[in-house]
Amino acid sequence: MFALTTGITPTTGGTHNVMTKRDVKCYNFDGVNEYVNTTMTGNELLATDALTIAAWVRFDDGQTDANERICGVEEGGDQLKLFKYTTGHIGFMLLRGGSYQIGKTSAQLSNGQSDWVFVAGKYDAAAAGNDYAWASLNVSDWEHTTEGAGFSKPVIPNQNMWLGATNDDGAFEEGMAGSISNIVFFNKALSQAELSELYDGGMAFKNVSPNQIGGVIAWYRMGDESSDSNTVLVDASGNGNTGTVVNMEGGDLDTDSPGNPFGL
């Protein structure tokens, strides 16, 4: 069941944590049929041959017996998705026919872990060594794992990216049981330093906004925009990529704290 959640995250210590008390919100997905349909096709997201997706997320129970899509789109077998493996690793995948590129983190969520974590995936066609797809969990170094021979980027001209599930040619696939608070799409491959800037500001991106980093295609604050609702999700980048919220009930407003994003 959908809930738009508000909460406060406290100041804590640590190398990457400089948060102060600040309200944050999130959308909670049931993993069954709730999702957000953005107005961005796969081709639009990959138009510059570089893409980064970064988000604060919380899975209901860490490792599960199913993959869970934070966001994804698939058309005719071509795929672009950021997801959690059944093992709790974070993955970022581009697939076209038999060719693919996968970034997979060595760090992983444990069974039953439901802390807030910062996840990211990036595609960089100009990367050295033909390693084009990378993933990161809580600002771990960008990690690339595998690729198929003769890789070419997916061709997805007609299907929109969904949040909380994969859009598989218009069908709901492998939904996420958990929450998303702030998710950003960039038309460039973020460096480790740029990724750390976002992470250092915590769930509210307190230190630097994605728009200051530049190259933002869409930025969904997941409830922090005044017009966000159970039907509409505003694009805070100003680019007009408004999302349509599907199967979420207006009465499910949860005011409980979403918890400390650093798991303390």
PDB file of C-alpha atoms in Angstrom:
ATOM      1  CA  MET A   1       0.000   0.000   0.000  1.00  0.00           C
ATOM      2  CA  PHE A   2       1.314   3.421  -0.905  1.00  0.00           C
ATOM      3  CA  ALA A   3       2.226   5.962   1.731  1.00  0.00           C
ATOM      4  CA  LEU A   4       3.755   9.394   1.409  1.00  0.00           C
ATOM      5  CA  THR A   5       6.038   9.510   4.422  1.00  0.00           C
ATOM      6  CA  THR A   6       7.597  12.435   6.246  1.00  0.00           C
ATOM      7  CA  GLY A   7      10.329  12.300   8.849  1.00  0.00           C
ATOM      8  CA  ILE A   8      13.380  13.886  10.438  1.00  0.00           C
ATOM      9  CA  THR A   9      16.946  12.658  10.211  1.00  0.00           C
ATOM     10  CA  PRO A  10      19.383  13.612  12.992  1.00  0.00           C
ATOM     11  CA  THR A  11      22.965  14.854  12.880  1.00  0.00           C
ATOM     12  CA  THR A  12      25.483  12.037  13.326  1.00  0.00           C
ATOM     13  CA  GLY A  13      29.205  11.534  12.928  1.00  0.00           C
ATOM     14  CA  GLY A  14      31.121   9.814  10.162  1.00  0.00           C
ATOM     15  CA  THR A  15      33.255  10.555   7.138  1.00  0.00           C
ATOM     16  CA  HIS A  16      30.376  11.173   4.766  1.00  0.00           C
ATOM     17  CA  ASN A  17      27.678  12.476   7.097  1.00  0.00           C
ATOM     18  CA  VAL A  18      27.203  16.195   7.676  1.00  0.00           C
ATOM     19  CA  MET A  19      23.424  16.193   7.993  1.00  0.00           C
ATOM     20  CA  THR A  20      21.479  18.431  10.314  1.00  0.00           C
ATOM     21  CA  LYS A  21      17.869  17.917  11.351  1.00  0.00           C
ATOM     22  CA  ARG A  22      15.733  18.241   8.269  1.00  0.00           C
ATOM     23  CA  ASP A  23      12.337  17.044   7.076  1.00  0.00           C
ATOM     24  CA  VAL A  24      12.415  14.503   4.274  1.00  0.00           C
ATOM     25  CA  LYS A  25       9.657  12.639   2.509  1.00  0.00           C
ATOM     26  CA  CYS A  26       9.411   9.449   0.514  1.00  0.00           C
ATOM     27  CA  TYR A  27       7.038   7.301  -1.501  1.00  0.00           C
ATOM     28  CA  ASN A  28       6.477   3.777  -0.197  1.00  0.00           C
ATOM     29  CA  PHE A  29       5.840   1.086  -2.831  1.00  0.00           C
ATOM     30  CA  ASP A  30       4.115  -2.232  -2.131  1.00  0.00           C
ATOM     31  CA  GLY A  31       5.988  -4.270  -4.758  1.00  0.00           C
ATOM     32  CA  VAL A  32       2.692  -5.521  -6.181  1.00  0.00           C
ATOM     33  CA  ASN A  33       1.235  -2.913  -8.544  1.00  0.00           C
ATOM     34  CA  GLU A  34       2.328   0.567  -7.431  1.00  0.00           C
ATOM     35  CA  TYR A  35       4.740   2.608  -9.547  1.00  0.00           C
ATOM     36  CA  VAL A  36       5.473   5.993 -11.088  1.00  0.00           C
ATOM     37  CA  ASN A  37       5.419   6.374 -14.867  1.00  0.00           C
ATOM     38  CA  THR A  38       7.876   9.089 -15.878  1.00  0.00           C
ATOM     39  CA  THR A  39       7.662  10.820 -19.248  1.00  0.00           C
ATOM     40  CA  MET A  40      11.215   9.772 -20.187  1.00  0.00           C
ATOM     41  CA  THR A  41      11.833   6.983 -22.694  1.00  0.00           C
ATOM     42  CA  GLY A  42      14.939   4.837 -22.575  1.00  0.00           C
ATOM     43  CA  ASN A  43      16.246   6.510 -25.723  1.00  0.00           C
ATOM     44  CA  GLU A  44      15.846   9.949 -24.159  1.00  0.00           C
ATOM     45  CA  LEU A  45      17.752   8.890 -21.061  1.00  0.00           C
ATOM     46  CA  LEU A  46      20.612   7.433 -23.124  1.00  0.00           C
ATOM     47  CA  ALA A  47      20.720  10.192 -25.753  1.00  0.00           C
ATOM     48  CA  THR A  48      24.109  11.586 -24.644  1.00  0.00           C
ATOM     49  CA  ASP A  49      25.789   8.151 -24.301  1.00  0.00           C
ATOM     50  CA  ALA A  50      26.174   8.889 -20.594  1.00  0.00           C
ATOM     51  CA  LEU A  51      23.704   8.468 -17.747  1.00  0.00           C
ATOM     52  CA  THR A  52      23.751   8.416 -13.950  1.00  0.00           C
ATOM     53  CA  ILE A  53      20.840   7.446 -11.716  1.00  0.00           C
ATOM     54  CA  ALA A  54      21.230   8.156  -7.993  1.00  0.00           C
ATOM     55  CA  ALA A  55      18.677   7.631  -5.226  1.00  0.00           C
ATOM     56  CA  TRP A  56      18.061   7.198  -1.515  1.00  0.00           C
ATOM     57  CA  VAL A  57      16.122   3.967  -1.033  1.00  0.00           C
ATOM     58  CA  ARG A  58      14.990   1.623   1.706  1.00  0.00           C
ATOM     59  CA  PHE A  59      13.972  -1.970   1.062  1.00  0.00           C
ATOM     60  CA  ASP A  60      11.488  -3.504   3.446  1.00  0.00           C
ATOM     61  CA  ASP A  61      13.664  -6.503   4.278  1.00  0.00           C
ATOM     62  CA  GLY A  62      17.061  -6.250   2.584  1.00  0.00           C
ATOM     63  CA  GLN A  63      17.699  -9.552   0.827  1.00  0.00           C
ATOM     64  CA  THR A  64      14.588 -11.236  -0.562  1.00  0.00           C
ATOM     65  CA  ASP A  65      13.769 -14.181  -2.792  1.00  0.00           C
ATOM     66  CA  ALA A  66      13.193 -11.875  -5.765  1.00  0.00           C
ATOM     67  CA  ASN A  67      15.020  -9.115  -7.600  1.00  0.00           C
ATOM     68  CA  GLU A  68      13.511  -5.690  -6.934  1.00  0.00           C
ATOM     69  CA  ARG A  69      13.617  -2.833  -9.430  1.00  0.00           C
ATOM     70  CA  ILE A  70      14.283   0.650  -8.105  1.00  0.00           C
ATOM     71  CA  CYS A  71      13.585   1.860 -11.632  1.00  0.00           C
ATOM     72  CA  GLY A  72      13.596   0.241 -15.035  1.00  0.00           C
ATOM     73  CA  VAL A  73      12.374   0.128 -18.602  1.00  0.00           C
ATOM     74  CA  GLU A  74      12.324  -2.683 -21.165  1.00  0.00           C
ATOM     75  CA  GLU A  75      11.235  -2.747 -24.781  1.00  0.00           C
ATOM     76  CA  GLY A  76      11.481  -5.743 -27.093  1.00  0.00           C
ATOM     77  CA  GLY A  77      14.061  -7.317 -24.788  1.00  0.00           C
ATOM     78  CA  ASP A  78      16.288  -4.220 -24.566  1.00  0.00           C
ATOM     79  CA  GLN A  79      16.666  -3.167 -20.932  1.00  0.00           C
ATOM     80  CA  LEU A  80      17.853  -0.333 -18.708  1.00  0.00           C
ATOM     81  CA  LYS A  81      17.451  -0.806 -14.960  1.00  0.00           C
ATOM     82  CA  LEU A  82      18.774  -0.048 -11.466  1.00  0.00           C
ATOM     83  CA  PHE A  83      17.893  -2.827  -9.050  1.00  0.00           C
ATOM     84  CA  LYS A  84      18.646  -4.968  -6.022  1.00  0.00           C
ATOM     85  CA  TYR A  85      19.728  -8.578  -6.505  1.00  0.00           C
ATOM     86  CA  THR A  86      18.231 -11.323  -4.339  1.00  0.00           C
ATOM     87  CA  THR A  87      21.618 -11.371  -2.582  1.00  0.00           C
ATOM     88  CA  GLY A  88      21.308  -7.717  -1.536  1.00  0.00           C
ATOM     89  CA  HIS A  89      23.886  -6.402  -4.027  1.00  0.00           C
ATOM     90  CA  ILE A  90      22.971  -3.311  -6.067  1.00  0.00           C
ATOM     91  CA  GLY A  91      23.061  -3.715  -9.835  1.00  0.00           C
ATOM     92  CA  PHE A  92      22.869  -1.468 -12.881  1.00  0.00           C
ATOM     93  CA  MET A  93      22.263  -3.134 -16.234  1.00  0.00           C
ATOM     94  CA  LEU A  94      22.031  -2.266 -19.914  1.00  0.00           C
ATOM     95  CA  LEU A  95      20.995  -5.049 -22.274  1.00  0.00           C
ATOM     96  CA  ARG A  96      20.566  -5.193 -26.039  1.00  0.00           C
ATOM     97  CA  GLY A  97      19.967  -8.604 -27.561  1.00  0.00           C
ATOM     98  CA  GLY A  98      22.755 -10.875 -26.359  1.00  0.00           C
ATOM     99  CA  SER A  99      25.072  -8.016 -25.451  1.00  0.00           C
ATOM    100  CA  TYR A 100      25.020  -6.458 -22.010  1.00  0.00           C
ATOM    101  CA  GLN A 101      26.895  -4.371 -19.468  1.00  0.00           C
ATOM    102  CA  ILE A 102      26.449  -4.827 -15.723  1.00  0.00           C
ATOM    103  CA  GLY A 103      27.707  -2.919 -12.728  1.00  0.00           C
ATOM    104  CA  LYS A 104      27.319  -4.801  -9.435  1.00  0.00           C
ATOM    105  CA  THR A 105      28.443  -3.733  -5.986  1.00  0.00           C
ATOM    106  CA  SER A 106      30.570  -6.001  -3.839  1.00  0.00           C
ATOM    107  CA  ALA A 107      28.850  -4.459  -0.798  1.00  0.00           C
ATOM    108  CA  GLN A 108      25.395  -5.827  -0.081  1.00  0.00           C
ATOM    109  CA  LEU A 109      22.381  -5.502   2.180  1.00  0.00           C
ATOM    110  CA  SER A 110      21.977  -8.230   4.772  1.00  0.00           C
ATOM    111  CA  ASN A 111      18.850 -10.313   5.201  1.00  0.00           C
ATOM    112  CA  GLY A 112      16.234  -8.276   7.055  1.00  0.00           C
ATOM    113  CA  GLN A 113      18.168  -5.008   6.705  1.00  0.00           C
ATOM    114  CA  SER A 114      15.823  -2.074   6.118  1.00  0.00           C
ATOM    115  CA  ASP A 115      18.141   0.928   6.576  1.00  0.00           C
ATOM    116  CA  TRP A 116      18.174   3.834   4.179  1.00  0.00           C
ATOM    117  CA  VAL A 117      20.978   3.458   1.633  1.00  0.00           C
ATOM    118  CA  PHE A 118      22.302   5.578  -1.217  1.00  0.00           C
ATOM    119  CA  VAL A 119      22.440   3.703  -4.512  1.00  0.00           C
ATOM    120  CA  ALA A 120      23.664   4.716  -7.943  1.00  0.00           C
ATOM    121  CA  GLY A 121      24.283   3.350 -11.402  1.00  0.00           C
ATOM    122  CA  LYS A 122      26.003   4.962 -14.355  1.00  0.00           C
ATOM    123  CA  TYR A 123      26.604   4.368 -18.047  1.00  0.00           C
ATOM    124  CA  ASP A 124      29.599   5.923 -19.770  1.00  0.00           C
ATOM    125  CA  ALA A 125      30.204   5.039 -23.421  1.00  0.00           C
ATOM    126  CA  ALA A 126      33.560   6.831 -23.283  1.00  0.00           C
ATOM    127  CA  ALA A 127      34.922   4.802 -20.371  1.00  0.00           C
ATOM    128  CA  ALA A 128      38.271   3.114 -20.818  1.00  0.00           C
ATOM    129  CA  GLY A 129      38.482  -0.626 -21.367  1.00  0.00           C
ATOM    130  CA  ASN A 130      34.940  -0.965 -22.695  1.00  0.00           C
ATOM    131  CA  ASP A 131      33.621  -1.120 -19.126  1.00  0.00           C
ATOM    132  CA  TYR A 132      30.518   0.999 -19.575  1.00  0.00           C
ATOM    133  CA  ALA A 133      28.161   0.152 -16.675  1.00  0.00           C
ATOM    134  CA  TRP A 134      28.928   0.814 -13.020  1.00  0.00           C
ATOM    135  CA  ALA A 135      27.144   0.608  -9.649  1.00  0.00           C
ATOM    136  CA  SER A 136      27.677   2.070  -6.188  1.00  0.00           C
ATOM    137  CA  LEU A 137      26.221   1.471  -2.716  1.00  0.00           C
ATOM    138  CA  ASN A 138      26.696   4.181  -0.064  1.00  0.00           C
ATOM    139  CA  VAL A 139      29.421   5.812  -2.176  1.00  0.00           C
ATOM    140  CA  SER A 140      31.491   2.681  -2.550  1.00  0.00           C
ATOM    141  CA  ASP A 141      33.882   3.068  -5.474  1.00  0.00           C
ATOM    142  CA  TRP A 142      32.130   2.701  -8.826  1.00  0.00           C
ATOM    143  CA  GLU A 143      32.197  -1.032  -9.626  1.00  0.00           C
ATOM    144  CA  HIS A 144      31.940  -2.774 -12.998  1.00  0.00           C
ATOM    145  CA  THR A 145      31.497  -6.539 -13.199  1.00  0.00           C
ATOM    146  CA  THR A 146      30.590  -8.131 -16.538  1.00  0.00           C
ATOM    147  CA  GLU A 147      29.816  -7.477 -20.180  1.00  0.00           C
ATOM    148  CA  GLY A 148      28.692  -9.397 -23.229  1.00  0.00           C
ATOM    149  CA  ALA A 149      30.616  -9.337 -26.501  1.00  0.00           C
ATOM    150  CA  GLY A 150      29.877  -6.634 -29.047  1.00  0.00           C
ATOM    151  CA  PHE A 151      27.935  -4.389 -26.669  1.00  0.00           C
ATOM    152  CA  SER A 152      25.704  -1.644 -28.044  1.00  0.00           C
ATOM    153  CA  LYS A 153      23.376   0.462 -25.955  1.00  0.00           C
ATOM    154  CA  PRO A 154      19.687  -0.458 -25.650  1.00  0.00           C
ATOM    155  CA  VAL A 155      17.174   0.944 -28.114  1.00  0.00           C
ATOM    156  CA  ILE A 156      14.036   1.928 -26.194  1.00  0.00           C
ATOM    157  CA  PRO A 157      12.145   4.589 -28.185  1.00  0.00           C
ATOM    158  CA  ASN A 158       8.574   3.984 -27.045  1.00  0.00           C
ATOM    159  CA  GLN A 159       8.556   2.901 -23.398  1.00  0.00           C
ATOM    160  CA  ASN A 160       8.933   5.226 -20.393  1.00  0.00           C
ATOM    161  CA  MET A 161      11.123   4.669 -17.365  1.00  0.00           C
ATOM    162  CA  TRP A 162       9.126   3.594 -14.291  1.00  0.00           C
ATOM    163  CA  LEU A 163      10.019   4.138 -10.636  1.00  0.00           C
ATOM    164  CA  GLY A 164       9.352   1.321  -8.169  1.00  0.00           C
ATOM    165  CA  ALA A 165       9.239  -1.368 -10.877  1.00  0.00           C
ATOM    166  CA  THR A 166      10.338  -2.150 -14.431  1.00  0.00           C
ATOM    167  CA  ASN A 167       8.117  -1.123 -17.324  1.00  0.00           C
ATOM    168  CA  ASP A 168       8.295  -4.292 -19.448  1.00  0.00           C
ATOM    169  CA  ASP A 169       6.621  -3.185 -22.686  1.00  0.00           C
ATOM    170  CA  GLY A 170       3.841  -1.644 -20.611  1.00  0.00           C
ATOM    171  CA  ALA A 171       3.598  -4.495 -18.081  1.00  0.00           C
ATOM    172  CA  PHE A 172       4.550  -4.299 -14.394  1.00  0.00           C
ATOM    173  CA  GLU A 173       7.629  -6.384 -13.573  1.00  0.00           C
ATOM    174  CA  GLU A 174       9.572  -7.098 -10.369  1.00  0.00           C
ATOM    175  CA  GLY A 175       8.241  -4.297  -8.198  1.00  0.00           C
ATOM    176  CA  MET A 176      10.108  -2.820  -5.271  1.00  0.00           C
ATOM    177  CA  ALA A 177       8.748  -3.393  -1.772  1.00  0.00           C
ATOM    178  CA  GLY A 178      10.166  -0.356  -0.021  1.00  0.00           C
ATOM    179  CA  SER A 179      10.669   3.381  -0.267  1.00  0.00           C
ATOM    180  CA  ILE A 180      12.358   5.947  -2.496  1.00  0.00           C
ATOM    181  CA  SER A 181      13.297   9.414  -1.249  1.00  0.00           C
ATOM    182  CA  ASN A 182      14.964  11.591  -3.898  1.00  0.00           C
ATOM    183  CA  ILE A 183      15.919  10.005  -7.208  1.00  0.00           C
ATOM    184  CA  VAL A 184      17.862  11.868  -9.876  1.00  0.00           C
ATOM    185  CA  PHE A 185      18.682  11.182 -13.531  1.00  0.00           C
ATOM    186  CA  PHE A 186      21.781  12.898 -14.990  1.00  0.00           C
ATOM    187  CA  ASN A 187      22.834  13.017 -18.651  1.00  0.00           C
ATOM    188  CA  LYS A 188      26.458  12.519 -17.667  1.00  0.00           C
ATOM    189  CA  ALA A 189      28.591   9.989 -15.826  1.00  0.00           C
ATOM    190  CA  LEU A 190      29.101  11.355 -12.324  1.00  0.00           C
ATOM    191  CA  SER A 191      32.574  11.181 -10.839  1.00  0.00           C
ATOM    192  CA  GLN A 192      33.221   9.685  -7.427  1.00  0.00           C
ATOM    193  CA  ALA A 193      33.583  13.232  -6.037  1.00  0.00           C
ATOM    194  CA  GLU A 194      30.230  14.348  -7.463  1.00  0.00           C
ATOM    195  CA  LEU A 195      28.521  11.253  -6.098  1.00  0.00           C
ATOM    196  CA  SER A 196      30.024  11.939  -2.678  1.00  0.00           C
ATOM    197  CA  GLU A 197      28.719  15.510  -2.769  1.00  0.00           C
ATOM    198  CA  LEU A 198      25.191  14.194  -3.043  1.00  0.00           C
ATOM    199  CA  TYR A 199      25.693  11.539  -0.377  1.00  0.00           C
ATOM    200  CA  ASP A 200      27.318  13.959   2.070  1.00  0.00           C
ATOM    201  CA  GLY A 201      24.133  16.029   2.121  1.00  0.00           C
ATOM    202  CA  GLY A 202      22.035  13.064   3.193  1.00  0.00           C
ATOM    203  CA  MET A 203      18.528  12.249   2.086  1.00  0.00           C
ATOM    204  CA  ALA A 204      17.594  15.911   1.607  1.00  0.00           C
ATOM    205  CA  PHE A 205      20.718  16.672  -0.507  1.00  0.00           C
ATOM    206  CA  LYS A 206      21.465  19.400   2.038  1.00  0.00           C
ATOM    207  CA  ASN A 207      24.965  20.355   0.833  1.00  0.00           C
ATOM    208  CA  VAL A 208      24.490  20.570  -2.912  1.00  0.00           C
ATOM    209  CA  SER A 209      21.422  20.139  -5.085  1.00  0.00           C
ATOM    210  CA  PRO A 210      21.544  17.951  -8.194  1.00  0.00           C
ATOM    211  CA  ASN A 211      20.839  21.074 -10.265  1.00  0.00           C
ATOM    212  CA  GLN A 212      24.088  22.585  -8.981  1.00  0.00           C
ATOM    213  CA  ILE A 213      26.036  19.530 -10.113  1.00  0.00           C
ATOM    214  CA  GLY A 214      24.504  19.985 -13.553  1.00  0.00           C
ATOM    215  CA  GLY A 215      23.316  17.722 -16.311  1.00  0.00           C
ATOM    216  CA  VAL A 216      20.040  16.848 -14.604  1.00  0.00           C
ATOM    217  CA  ILE A 217      17.394  15.258 -16.812  1.00  0.00           C
ATOM    218  CA  ALA A 218      14.873  14.808 -14.002  1.00  0.00           C
ATOM    219  CA  TRP A 219      14.889  15.096 -10.208  1.00  0.00           C
ATOM    220  CA  TYR A 220      12.041  13.565  -8.219  1.00  0.00           C
ATOM    221  CA  ARG A 221      11.975  14.654  -4.567  1.00  0.00           C
ATOM    222  CA  MET A 222       9.277  12.083  -3.775  1.00  0.00           C
ATOM    223  CA  GLY A 223       6.862  14.218  -1.797  1.00  0.00           C
ATOM    224  CA  ASP A 224       8.920  17.326  -1.033  1.00  0.00           C
ATOM    225  CA  GLU A 225       7.403  19.340  -3.890  1.00  0.00           C
ATOM    226  CA  SER A 226       4.112  21.011  -2.901  1.00  0.00           C
ATOM    227  CA  SER A 227       2.273  19.506  -5.883  1.00  0.00           C
ATOM    228  CA  ASP A 228       3.465  15.939  -5.288  1.00  0.00           C
ATOM    229  CA  SER A 229       0.509  13.652  -4.597  1.00  0.00           C
ATOM    230  CA  ASN A 230      -0.817  10.131  -5.044  1.00  0.00           C
ATOM    231  CA  THR A 231      -1.391  10.944  -8.735  1.00  0.00           C
ATOM    232  CA  VAL A 232       1.346  13.417  -9.711  1.00  0.00           C
ATOM    233  CA  LEU A 233       5.117  13.487  -9.095  1.00  0.00           C
ATOM    234  CA  VAL A 234       6.792  16.787  -9.942  1.00  0.00           C
ATOM    235  CA  ASP A 235      10.163  17.070 -11.679  1.00  0.00           C
ATOM    236  CA  ALA A 236      12.213  19.453  -9.500  1.00  0.00           C
ATOM    237  CA  SER A 237      14.812  19.979 -12.237  1.00  0.00           C
ATOM    238  CA  GLY A 238      12.481  22.331 -14.092  1.00  0.00           C
ATOM    239  CA  ASN A 239      12.600  20.166 -17.224  1.00  0.00           C
ATOM    240  CA  GLY A 240       8.939  19.240 -17.013  1.00  0.00           C
ATOM    241  CA  ASN A 241       9.325  15.459 -16.794  1.00  0.00           C
ATOM    242  CA  THR A 242       6.285  15.108 -14.545  1.00  0.00           C
ATOM    243  CA  GLY A 243       5.548  11.573 -13.416  1.00  0.00           C
ATOM    244  CA  THR A 244       2.162   9.870 -13.219  1.00  0.00           C
ATOM    245  CA  VAL A 245       1.653   7.969  -9.961  1.00  0.00           C
ATOM    246  CA  VAL A 246      -0.244   4.723 -10.502  1.00  0.00           C
ATOM    247  CA  ASN A 247      -2.339   2.605  -8.094  1.00  0.00           C
ATOM    248  CA  MET A 248      -1.477   4.669  -5.039  1.00  0.00           C
ATOM    249  CA  GLU A 249      -4.222   5.698  -2.624  1.00  0.00           C
ATOM    250  CA  GLY A 250      -4.648   9.294  -1.543  1.00  0.00           C
ATOM    251  CA  GLY A 251      -5.627   8.349   1.992  1.00  0.00           C
ATOM    252  CA  ASP A 252      -2.369   6.542   2.728  1.00  0.00           C
ATOM    253  CA  LEU A 253      -0.425   9.454   4.221  1.00  0.00           C
ATOM    254  CA  ASP A 254       2.019   8.110   6.809  1.00  0.00           C
ATOM    255  CA  THR A 255       3.662  10.649   9.129  1.00  0.00           C
ATOM    256  CA  ASP A 256       6.027   8.218  10.849  1.00  0.00           C
ATOM    257  CA  SER A 257       9.743   8.927  10.609  1.00  0.00           C
ATOM    258  CA  PRO A 258      11.403   7.158   7.668  1.00  0.00           C
ATOM    259  CA  GLY A 259      14.430   6.464   9.852  1.00  0.00           C
ATOM    260  CA  ASN A 260      18.059   7.495   9.859  1.00  0.00           C
ATOM    261  CA  PRO A 261      19.581   7.098   6.372  1.00  0.00           C
ATOM    262  CA  PHE A 262      22.906   6.081   7.882  1.00  0.00           C
ATOM    263  CA  GLY A 263      21.439   3.221   9.897  1.00  0.00           C
ATOM    264  CA  LEU A 264      22.378   4.637  13.292  1.00  0.00           C
TER     265      LEU A 264
END
